[in-house]
Amino acid sequence: MSETAGDAKSEVKQASKEVKESENVAEKYSAMTVSRNSEINMGELSSVFSAVPTHKPVKKQIQFVEEKQEFSRFPTKTGRRSLSRSISQSSTDSYCSAASYTDSSDDETSPRDKTQVNSKGSSDFCVKNIKQAEFGRREIEIAEQDMSALISLRKRAQSEKPLAGAKIVGCTHITAQTAVLIETLVALGAQCRWTACNIYSTQNEVAAALAERGVAAFAWKGESEDDFWWCIDRCVNTEGWQPNMILDDGGDLTHWVYKKYPNVFKKIRGIVEESVTGVHRLYQLSKAGKLCVPAMNVNDSVTKQKFDNLYCCRESILDGLKRTTDVMFGGKQVVVCGYGEVGKGCSAALKALGAVVYVTEIDPICALQACMDGFRVVKLNEVIRLVDVIITCTGNKNVVTREQLDRMKNGCIVCNMGHSNTEIDVASLRTPELTWERVRSQVDHVIWPDGKRVILLAEGRLLNLSCSTVPTFVLSITATTQALALIELYNAPEGRYKQDVYLLPKKMDEYVASLHLATFDAHLTELTDEQAKYLGLNKNGPFKPNYYRY
Amino acid sequence: MAKEKNHIGGSWEDLAVPEYFPEPYTEERAEEEEEDTEEAARDGAVKCSPTLLRMLKAAESRWTPRDRDKAEPSKLGRKVSEAEALKTNMKIQLNDQQEEFNKLPTKAGPRPLSHSVSQSSADSFSSVGSVSSEDESPPQKKLQKTSKGLTDFCIKNIKQAAFGRKEIDIAQQEMPALMILRKRAGGEKPLAGAKVAGCTHITAHTAVLIETLAALGAQCRWAACNIFSTQNSVAAALAEGGISVFAWKGESEDDFLWCIDRCVAADSWEPNLILDDGGDLTQWMYKKYPSLFKKLKGIVEESVTGIYRLYQLSKAGKLCAPAMNVNDSVTKQKFDSIYCCKESILDGLKRTTDVMFGGKQVVVCGYGEVGKGCCAALKGLGAVIYVTEVDPICALQACMDGLRVVTLSEVIRHADLVITCTGNKDVVTREHFDRMRSGCIVCNMGHSNTEIDLASLRTSELKWHRVRPQVDHIIWPDGKRVVLLAEGRLLNLSCSTVPSFVLSVTAATQALALIELYNAPAGRYKQDVYLLPKKMDEYVASLHLPMFDAHVTELTDEQAQYLSISKHGPFKPNYYRY
């Protein structure tokens, strides 16, 4: 494990330097190739691909990291994966947008073995290299620009210190964006100890900057499985400091505290969990009657759900397809399998670019919605011969089967926006008569004996995770939701929350949304007293009944 | 997973429940779902939930040949109705006013609490006129007899039956879902033994519903829920078909209650189901026939007002039968608000003002379902849209949909068009009016007539000038004109028609709710107000898919197992937002 990690790191380091520099260049290139495209022969896709040399290193790095991550996660999470219908964008993948590119020193000794002291003399942290703090600070400042919601939360609540006395242990991706969250919590009065929820996602310089500011951060990029648990343990287990809140992403920290420190666990005032996996674990605990503290499921809040699925996918489907294939959408026949939130987003985006969109659905209500939105609802088999692009977002398995792949026309693009890698039956394509040809990272041509090619993206894994980035705005929504959930749990009067898993109250959800309105320069109308009375509402919300569907 | 979903649903409901909307059904929903899963198999086997495939086949065979036949009559019908609609604007308005007047005494209280007005409930009548005969003697006094000798009904003129039958035939073309339902049930009679007392608008569309219920084995007695909305010819056709109908156009308040009473109190006939729209029938039975009321198997209520009454009864512990709130079913809600308004906003504005939308600056107040529909439609025509909103979540949705969120005062000076759909009151005030530019069009898509502060415009310095029915020019002393549509009442009710597709969704939902209540095993429903089970909701949607020639994909066994849901639904957890 540690060996491969080492290998990966050096490669990552090299490649990641190119990321920042070449990203723009690459975009320019791809823009150029599109225009060149029209002069060349549209049929010869491979010649177009070779015209974009700068893409390769960039993509390779991202892909590499992700594969490793999946590998390292599997032992602990395979079982539960299949149960999570939707994957939280911000949870699973904040790391892929922000790679750490100042990777430290050639110093290869494990951070665990080093003695580290920040400029104020504190040594209660463990990061790769504390000297990178200044650089990380700049990263955090950049992130602050895009996360104005948290900054305005700081301003609004700074005087009250709603988290005064809160001792929060956190386990999330450690990136510039989460750093903004952590420092917001500190500004609101909390004491924080933090660790990484993923062994590859940590931005070392950000961790250093946090440590420099006095947050006890235990994380570095490329931890081993052993390091990972050691960090979590150091986070929880300190003298004279007992956590009373948990902020978790993935449930590992909660699990650790529950198993190893049952006494600490009992005294926790609340758990905030972000990921689908973690939420599932909490529900299991709660069902077994072993959850002795209230927990908040922030994954299913209205705002976060809409941003993770509808809005995020609406953008990333285009981004992902463009980056990988440079396809032009106008007039293309696209079939979108599934018309849930993700499907709605994809269909809307593609329709806007002039694609002819077909929808397949199993749920008659969603099917009727698709009809009313002007999409043809068909079965995949009816249109499989005609379509140029197939996008799966059902959350189901084997939606596109070998039989259907056999009937596709030459050049059809197949990708998955839905759920892990089950939707496309990729295994059935690994047969000797089919030739696989990797034309660039994340793009495979599968070639039939008769010369037909099908273009498979990201090997059937999630396109939006593999081939596009998560916008900071989405991360900001998540971070704000987490912060508010912590405040709510910490300040709730006794008895409001029992030992169960809760959804974020609608009022908090509305508050998250309202903090983000400033970004759009949106001006909210306020109810007059009279109007509020007429509607039987409080002037400050909640504005909708719980069953409202938005 | 299914269980986990339940759990999420459960704890979600545990959270703050809004005070203004009674909560009772929440726990029941969870329970209901549990029971549903238990009984899913049974449901699948018995009556109304065949495999989708089978249903689709039935639907196709029914629909394809008919489509060809349909072309001619429907074209004709449309022409007539369009021509009439323009001419009859005035009349419709009159009805509407009177209706409001007539309803006010009974409904003023609950109204403000209803956030959305059900399109199909409030106004199925506005799309259909009715030919009235010259005979002015009150129908109660007349001796009436059908060709088959039935005398247990009371309508205007039985001789109009043939004409009414034609109306119903046309309506049948427009409501294929019910026809599919009839055909599907075919041999089985899921409502055999059901005695349904109904109180709805009596129009060709409801006639199709009533006859569907009869075809499914129910015995029906029917009264009108509105004194002006009855189509006499349709009532005649129903009576001729053997259904006891008590309704005519232009009843007095006394007549109205007399009809309801006749409907309930028949010799040797005790209703066991109620289908109500507005709650009047329920109220009457509860007050006058408490012994009958106690024996009811279920109540299906469509209107917001009626549901509010039911919740009050239930809160007071006086509801002694399960009631089904069909107004809030997913399919119906979506059709009543978003899809219906998306079309009627354009229709209503075009009919009244002939405005061209491209490049116009439009302010839409409120970004709920109705607001979303209006914005989508206007954006499609190239209008520049601003949104005002009080709820930050909806405001953020508007932002992400590319609309500017502003306060009304900011943009009122350059708005060409102001549309209110908040469900609130005094959203557009006199002060806003004073600052509007000349020619600005103001209309209301939201809720009754409270959104625009009309009273403030009835001052001596402003001149009102009616330029055509439903369109008033209000002229300021300096010559500025503001165009006010439908006097601030609902534009979509006053100036456009409700598509029969929407009525079809409502009728299908009602029919399925009745079937569900009647066939539910004892104990599934207690004495409370319920939402339509998701499975039924999905079934309503699936009945309408053949009209789009939409082909729903079927899960393989393996896939169903992977998702841990039944192949035939319900497909989504209760908290799913669509």
mmCIF file of C-alpha atoms in Angstrom, chain B residues 281-539:
data_model
loop_
_atom_site.group_PDB
_atom_site.id
_atom_site.type_symbol
_atom_site.label_atom_id
_atom_site.label_comp_id
_atom_site.label_asym_id
_atom_site.label_seq_id
_atom_site.Cartn_x
_atom_site.Cartn_y
_atom_site.Cartn_z
ATOM 1 C CA LEU B 281 -72.016 17.415 0.626
ATOM 2 C CA THR B 282 -69.785 16.158 3.421
ATOM 3 C CA GLN B 283 -70.891 19.008 5.633
ATOM 4 C CA TRP B 284 -74.538 18.317 4.896
ATOM 5 C CA MET B 285 -74.253 14.645 5.717
ATOM 6 C CA TYR B 286 -72.291 15.333 8.827
ATOM 7 C CA LYS B 287 -74.915 17.781 10.081
ATOM 8 C CA LYS B 288 -78.148 16.241 8.900
ATOM 9 C CA TYR B 289 -77.499 12.541 8.656
ATOM 10 C CA PRO B 290 -74.944 11.705 11.350
ATOM 11 C CA SER B 291 -76.065 8.089 11.353
ATOM 12 C CA LEU B 292 -75.374 7.758 7.646
ATOM 13 C CA PHE B 293 -72.136 9.660 8.039
ATOM 14 C CA LYS B 294 -70.884 7.102 10.523
ATOM 15 C CA LYS B 295 -71.421 4.281 8.089
ATOM 16 C CA LEU B 296 -69.329 5.759 5.327
ATOM 17 C CA LYS B 297 -66.394 3.779 4.014
ATOM 18 C CA GLY B 298 -64.622 6.819 2.763
ATOM 19 C CA ILE B 299 -64.666 10.385 1.543
ATOM 20 C CA VAL B 300 -62.764 11.662 -1.456
ATOM 21 C CA GLU B 301 -62.351 15.398 -1.446
ATOM 22 C CA GLU B 302 -60.903 17.445 -4.212
ATOM 23 C CA SER B 303 -60.893 21.115 -3.318
ATOM 24 C CA VAL B 304 -58.561 22.954 -1.013
ATOM 25 C CA THR B 305 -61.514 24.339 0.895
ATOM 26 C CA GLY B 306 -63.070 20.945 1.417
ATOM 27 C CA ILE B 307 -59.789 19.510 2.572
ATOM 28 C CA TYR B 308 -59.385 22.270 5.069
ATOM 29 C CA ARG B 309 -62.812 21.444 6.453
ATOM 30 C CA LEU B 310 -61.902 17.793 6.678
ATOM 31 C CA TYR B 311 -58.717 18.554 8.563
ATOM 32 C CA GLN B 312 -60.743 20.626 10.995
ATOM 33 C CA LEU B 313 -63.197 17.802 11.497
ATOM 34 C CA SER B 314 -60.370 15.370 11.944
ATOM 35 C CA LYS B 315 -58.663 17.611 14.457
ATOM 36 C CA ALA B 316 -61.861 17.880 16.422
ATOM 37 C CA GLY B 317 -62.044 14.098 16.378
ATOM 38 C CA LYS B 318 -65.366 14.163 14.577
ATOM 39 C CA LEU B 319 -64.291 12.585 11.343
ATOM 40 C CA CYS B 320 -65.628 9.059 11.491
ATOM 41 C CA ALA B 321 -64.527 7.805 8.101
ATOM 42 C CA PRO B 322 -61.211 7.859 6.296
ATOM 43 C CA ALA B 323 -60.905 10.761 3.872
ATOM 44 C CA MET B 324 -58.631 11.015 0.889
ATOM 45 C CA ASN B 325 -57.074 14.311 -0.089
ATOM 46 C CA VAL B 326 -56.694 13.995 -3.836
ATOM 47 C CA ASN B 327 -55.762 17.623 -4.309
ATOM 48 C CA ASP B 328 -52.212 17.111 -3.119
ATOM 49 C CA SER B 329 -51.351 14.070 -5.183
ATOM 50 C CA VAL B 330 -48.162 14.610 -7.135
ATOM 51 C CA THR B 331 -49.631 14.199 -10.572
ATOM 52 C CA LYS B 332 -52.616 16.414 -9.934
ATOM 53 C CA GLN B 333 -50.572 19.129 -8.276
ATOM 54 C CA LYS B 334 -48.115 19.271 -11.126
ATOM 55 C CA PHE B 335 -50.866 19.487 -13.678
ATOM 56 C CA ASP B 336 -52.957 21.980 -11.794
ATOM 57 C CA SER B 337 -50.148 24.378 -11.240
ATOM 58 C CA ILE B 338 -47.013 24.083 -13.293
ATOM 59 C CA TYR B 339 -48.208 22.567 -16.555
ATOM 60 C CA CYS B 340 -51.583 24.236 -16.632
ATOM 61 C CA CYS B 341 -50.269 27.704 -15.831
ATOM 62 C CA LYS B 342 -47.388 27.349 -18.241
ATOM 63 C CA GLU B 343 -49.930 27.244 -21.017
ATOM 64 C CA SER B 344 -52.667 29.448 -19.687
ATOM 65 C CA ILE B 345 -50.481 32.448 -18.904
ATOM 66 C CA LEU B 346 -49.702 32.861 -22.592
ATOM 67 C CA ASP B 347 -53.222 32.016 -23.661
ATOM 68 C CA GLY B 348 -54.795 34.401 -21.173
ATOM 69 C CA LEU B 349 -52.518 37.295 -22.048
ATOM 70 C CA LYS B 350 -52.858 36.805 -25.774
ATOM 71 C CA ARG B 351 -56.627 36.568 -25.680
ATOM 72 C CA THR B 352 -57.019 39.671 -23.615
ATOM 73 C CA THR B 353 -54.262 41.978 -24.805
ATOM 74 C CA ASP B 354 -52.645 40.518 -27.922
ATOM 75 C CA VAL B 355 -49.332 41.478 -26.392
ATOM 76 C CA MET B 356 -46.112 40.283 -28.010
ATOM 77 C CA PHE B 357 -43.700 38.841 -25.491
ATOM 78 C CA GLY B 358 -40.302 38.982 -27.168
ATOM 79 C CA GLY B 359 -38.020 41.390 -25.319
ATOM 80 C CA LYS B 360 -40.731 42.512 -22.916
ATOM 81 C CA GLN B 361 -39.667 43.000 -19.328
ATOM 82 C CA VAL B 362 -41.816 40.820 -17.145
ATOM 83 C CA VAL B 363 -41.935 40.635 -13.361
ATOM 84 C CA VAL B 364 -43.229 37.372 -11.972
ATOM 85 C CA CYS B 365 -44.040 37.653 -8.279
ATOM 86 C CA GLY B 366 -43.496 34.299 -6.624
ATOM 87 C CA TYR B 367 -41.470 31.338 -7.875
ATOM 88 C CA GLY B 368 -43.538 28.406 -6.653
ATOM 89 C CA GLU B 369 -45.002 25.887 -9.058
ATOM 90 C CA VAL B 370 -47.163 28.484 -10.775
ATOM 91 C CA GLY B 371 -44.336 30.995 -10.979
ATOM 92 C CA LYS B 372 -42.006 28.363 -12.405
ATOM 93 C CA GLY B 373 -44.537 27.542 -15.078
ATOM 94 C CA CYS B 374 -45.124 31.180 -16.019
ATOM 95 C CA CYS B 375 -41.405 31.941 -16.175
ATOM 96 C CA ALA B 376 -40.635 28.923 -18.315
ATOM 97 C CA ALA B 377 -43.367 29.847 -20.795
ATOM 98 C CA LEU B 378 -42.399 33.505 -21.019
ATOM 99 C CA LYS B 379 -38.716 32.723 -21.279
ATOM 100 C CA GLY B 380 -39.523 30.456 -24.168
ATOM 101 C CA LEU B 381 -40.942 33.438 -26.014
ATOM 102 C CA GLY B 382 -37.924 35.619 -25.354
ATOM 103 C CA ALA B 383 -39.212 37.820 -22.565
ATOM 104 C CA VAL B 384 -36.795 39.317 -20.035
ATOM 105 C CA ILE B 385 -37.924 37.975 -16.699
ATOM 106 C CA TYR B 386 -37.493 39.216 -13.160
ATOM 107 C CA VAL B 387 -38.659 37.220 -10.181
ATOM 108 C CA THR B 388 -39.636 38.372 -6.715
ATOM 109 C CA GLU B 389 -39.651 35.786 -3.957
ATOM 110 C CA VAL B 390 -39.832 35.591 -0.175
ATOM 111 C CA ASP B 391 -38.555 32.058 0.237
ATOM 112 C CA PRO B 392 -34.767 31.873 -0.154
ATOM 113 C CA ILE B 393 -34.816 28.321 -1.480
ATOM 114 C CA CYS B 394 -37.188 29.225 -4.284
ATOM 115 C CA ALA B 395 -35.200 32.408 -4.862
ATOM 116 C CA LEU B 396 -32.036 30.361 -5.286
ATOM 117 C CA GLN B 397 -33.838 28.103 -7.723
ATOM 118 C CA ALA B 398 -34.801 31.159 -9.731
ATOM 119 C CA CYS B 399 -31.183 32.320 -9.760
ATOM 120 C CA MET B 400 -29.978 28.950 -10.969
ATOM 121 C CA ASP B 401 -32.618 28.985 -13.687
ATOM 122 C CA GLY B 402 -31.113 32.194 -14.967
ATOM 123 C CA LEU B 403 -33.698 34.643 -13.705
ATOM 124 C CA ARG B 404 -32.921 37.859 -11.847
ATOM 125 C CA VAL B 405 -34.351 37.961 -8.338
ATOM 126 C CA VAL B 406 -35.354 41.470 -7.359
ATOM 127 C CA THR B 407 -37.800 43.261 -5.132
ATOM 128 C CA LEU B 408 -40.802 44.640 -6.923
ATOM 129 C CA SER B 409 -40.006 48.273 -6.184
ATOM 130 C CA GLU B 410 -36.632 47.974 -7.907
ATOM 131 C CA VAL B 411 -37.989 47.097 -11.301
ATOM 132 C CA ILE B 412 -41.521 48.391 -11.247
ATOM 133 C CA ARG B 413 -40.544 51.437 -13.275
ATOM 134 C CA HIS B 414 -39.485 49.459 -16.315
ATOM 135 C CA ALA B 415 -41.800 46.506 -16.155
ATOM 136 C CA ASP B 416 -44.082 45.953 -19.133
ATOM 137 C CA LEU B 417 -45.927 43.157 -17.455
ATOM 138 C CA VAL B 418 -46.492 42.229 -13.812
ATOM 139 C CA ILE B 419 -47.783 38.752 -12.999
ATOM 140 C CA THR B 420 -48.595 37.788 -9.428
ATOM 141 C CA CYS B 421 -48.522 34.194 -8.280
ATOM 142 C CA THR B 422 -47.680 34.279 -4.612
ATOM 143 C CA GLY B 423 -50.925 33.214 -2.942
ATOM 144 C CA ASN B 424 -50.419 36.245 -0.759
ATOM 145 C CA LYS B 425 -52.250 39.527 -0.493
ATOM 146 C CA ASP B 426 -51.386 43.078 -1.477
ATOM 147 C CA VAL B 427 -48.348 42.046 -3.450
ATOM 148 C CA VAL B 428 -48.915 44.872 -5.908
ATOM 149 C CA THR B 429 -49.925 48.000 -4.026
ATOM 150 C CA ARG B 430 -51.132 51.422 -5.034
ATOM 151 C CA GLU B 431 -47.658 52.748 -4.550
ATOM 152 C CA HIS B 432 -46.349 50.282 -7.123
ATOM 153 C CA PHE B 433 -49.163 51.235 -9.478
ATOM 154 C CA ASP B 434 -48.283 54.891 -9.205
ATOM 155 C CA ARG B 435 -44.754 54.177 -10.315
ATOM 156 C CA MET B 436 -45.559 51.867 -13.228
ATOM 157 C CA ARG B 437 -44.943 53.053 -16.700
ATOM 158 C CA SER B 438 -47.744 53.705 -19.094
ATOM 159 C CA GLY B 439 -49.118 50.606 -20.755
ATOM 160 C CA CYS B 440 -47.970 48.218 -18.073
ATOM 161 C CA ILE B 441 -50.136 45.089 -17.906
ATOM 162 C CA VAL B 442 -51.031 43.749 -14.478
ATOM 163 C CA CYS B 443 -52.550 40.349 -13.924
ATOM 164 C CA ASN B 444 -52.965 37.687 -11.286
ATOM 165 C CA MET B 445 -52.265 33.980 -11.656
ATOM 166 C CA GLY B 446 -52.089 33.172 -7.995
ATOM 167 C CA HIS B 447 -54.962 33.105 -5.649
ATOM 168 C CA SER B 448 -58.469 34.567 -5.650
ATOM 169 C CA ASN B 449 -58.338 38.321 -6.001
ATOM 170 C CA THR B 450 -56.243 39.430 -3.073
ATOM 171 C CA GLU B 451 -52.846 39.714 -4.673
ATOM 172 C CA ILE B 452 -53.426 43.028 -6.350
ATOM 173 C CA ASP B 453 -54.666 45.788 -4.100
ATOM 174 C CA LEU B 454 -57.636 46.802 -6.187
ATOM 175 C CA ALA B 455 -59.458 48.753 -3.544
ATOM 176 C CA SER B 456 -56.717 51.338 -3.632
ATOM 177 C CA LEU B 457 -57.379 51.938 -7.314
ATOM 178 C CA ARG B 458 -61.017 52.811 -6.798
ATOM 179 C CA THR B 459 -60.339 56.443 -6.102
ATOM 180 C CA SER B 460 -61.836 59.458 -7.744
ATOM 181 C CA GLU B 461 -58.764 60.700 -9.558
ATOM 182 C CA LEU B 462 -58.332 57.444 -11.469
ATOM 183 C CA LYS B 463 -60.567 56.705 -14.387
ATOM 184 C CA TRP B 464 -61.542 53.139 -15.162
ATOM 185 C CA HIS B 465 -62.174 52.371 -18.722
ATOM 186 C CA ARG B 466 -63.361 48.968 -19.827
ATOM 187 C CA VAL B 467 -61.901 48.305 -23.254
ATOM 188 C CA ARG B 468 -63.079 44.744 -23.650
ATOM 189 C CA PRO B 469 -64.405 42.086 -21.367
ATOM 190 C CA GLN B 470 -61.827 41.311 -18.679
ATOM 191 C CA VAL B 471 -59.640 44.230 -19.700
ATOM 192 C CA ASP B 472 -59.708 47.551 -17.867
ATOM 193 C CA HIS B 473 -57.604 50.563 -18.588
ATOM 194 C CA ILE B 474 -56.965 52.593 -15.483
ATOM 195 C CA ILE B 475 -56.059 56.109 -16.395
ATOM 196 C CA TRP B 476 -54.037 58.404 -14.158
ATOM 197 C CA PRO B 477 -54.605 62.151 -14.221
ATOM 198 C CA ASP B 478 -51.407 62.606 -16.229
ATOM 199 C CA GLY B 479 -52.673 60.252 -18.900
ATOM 200 C CA LYS B 480 -50.727 57.183 -17.849
ATOM 201 C CA ARG B 481 -52.607 53.944 -18.425
ATOM 202 C CA VAL B 482 -52.263 50.698 -16.599
ATOM 203 C CA VAL B 483 -53.908 47.651 -18.127
ATOM 204 C CA LEU B 484 -55.588 45.510 -15.509
ATOM 205 C CA LEU B 485 -56.779 42.061 -16.479
ATOM 206 C CA ALA B 486 -59.818 40.278 -15.040
ATOM 207 C CA GLU B 487 -60.086 42.911 -12.313
ATOM 208 C CA GLY B 488 -57.318 41.195 -10.443
ATOM 209 C CA ARG B 489 -59.089 37.870 -10.327
ATOM 210 C CA LEU B 490 -57.391 34.734 -11.591
ATOM 211 C CA LEU B 491 -56.359 35.232 -15.186
ATOM 212 C CA ASN B 492 -56.273 31.555 -15.997
ATOM 213 C CA LEU B 493 -59.812 31.069 -14.780
ATOM 214 C CA SER B 494 -61.290 34.179 -16.301
ATOM 215 C CA CYS B 495 -59.513 34.513 -19.587
ATOM 216 C CA SER B 496 -58.428 31.086 -20.690
ATOM 217 C CA THR B 497 -59.722 27.560 -20.556
ATOM 218 C CA VAL B 498 -58.661 24.579 -18.532
ATOM 219 C CA PRO B 499 -57.329 21.889 -20.859
ATOM 220 C CA SER B 500 -59.323 18.707 -20.743
ATOM 221 C CA PHE B 501 -56.100 16.819 -20.135
ATOM 222 C CA VAL B 502 -55.915 18.458 -16.726
ATOM 223 C CA LEU B 503 -59.505 17.506 -16.013
ATOM 224 C CA SER B 504 -58.709 13.995 -17.055
ATOM 225 C CA VAL B 505 -55.872 13.791 -14.532
ATOM 226 C CA THR B 506 -58.187 14.986 -11.790
ATOM 227 C CA ALA B 507 -60.993 12.620 -12.712
ATOM 228 C CA ALA B 508 -58.676 9.643 -12.914
ATOM 229 C CA THR B 509 -57.233 10.534 -9.528
ATOM 230 C CA GLN B 510 -60.705 10.719 -8.010
ATOM 231 C CA ALA B 511 -61.764 7.422 -9.490
ATOM 232 C CA LEU B 512 -58.651 5.680 -8.196
ATOM 233 C CA ALA B 513 -59.038 7.230 -4.771
ATOM 234 C CA LEU B 514 -62.569 5.853 -4.572
ATOM 235 C CA ILE B 515 -61.392 2.436 -5.663
ATOM 236 C CA GLU B 516 -58.572 2.512 -3.141
ATOM 237 C CA LEU B 517 -60.795 3.529 -0.240
ATOM 238 C CA TYR B 518 -63.488 1.061 -1.152
ATOM 239 C CA ASN B 519 -61.171 -1.899 -1.573
ATOM 240 C CA ALA B 520 -58.693 -1.183 1.185
ATOM 241 C CA PRO B 521 -58.609 -3.944 3.766
ATOM 242 C CA ALA B 522 -60.111 -2.943 7.078
ATOM 243 C CA GLY B 523 -57.596 -1.084 9.170
ATOM 244 C CA ARG B 524 -55.421 0.321 6.427
ATOM 245 C CA TYR B 525 -57.181 3.638 6.702
ATOM 246 C CA LYS B 526 -58.325 5.017 9.994
ATOM 247 C CA GLN B 527 -60.496 8.013 10.623
ATOM 248 C CA ASP B 528 -58.162 10.582 9.266
ATOM 249 C CA VAL B 529 -57.256 12.520 6.146
ATOM 250 C CA TYR B 530 -54.849 10.722 3.834
ATOM 251 C CA LEU B 531 -52.887 11.484 0.735
ATOM 252 C CA LEU B 532 -53.360 9.242 -2.241
ATOM 253 C CA PRO B 533 -50.853 6.367 -1.969
ATOM 254 C CA LYS B 534 -47.894 6.846 -4.257
ATOM 255 C CA LYS B 535 -48.716 3.726 -6.132
ATOM 256 C CA MET B 536 -52.102 5.093 -7.147
ATOM 257 C CA ASP B 537 -50.491 8.346 -8.068
ATOM 258 C CA GLU B 538 -48.115 6.509 -10.342
ATOM 259 C CA TYR B 539 -51.033 4.628 -11.803
#
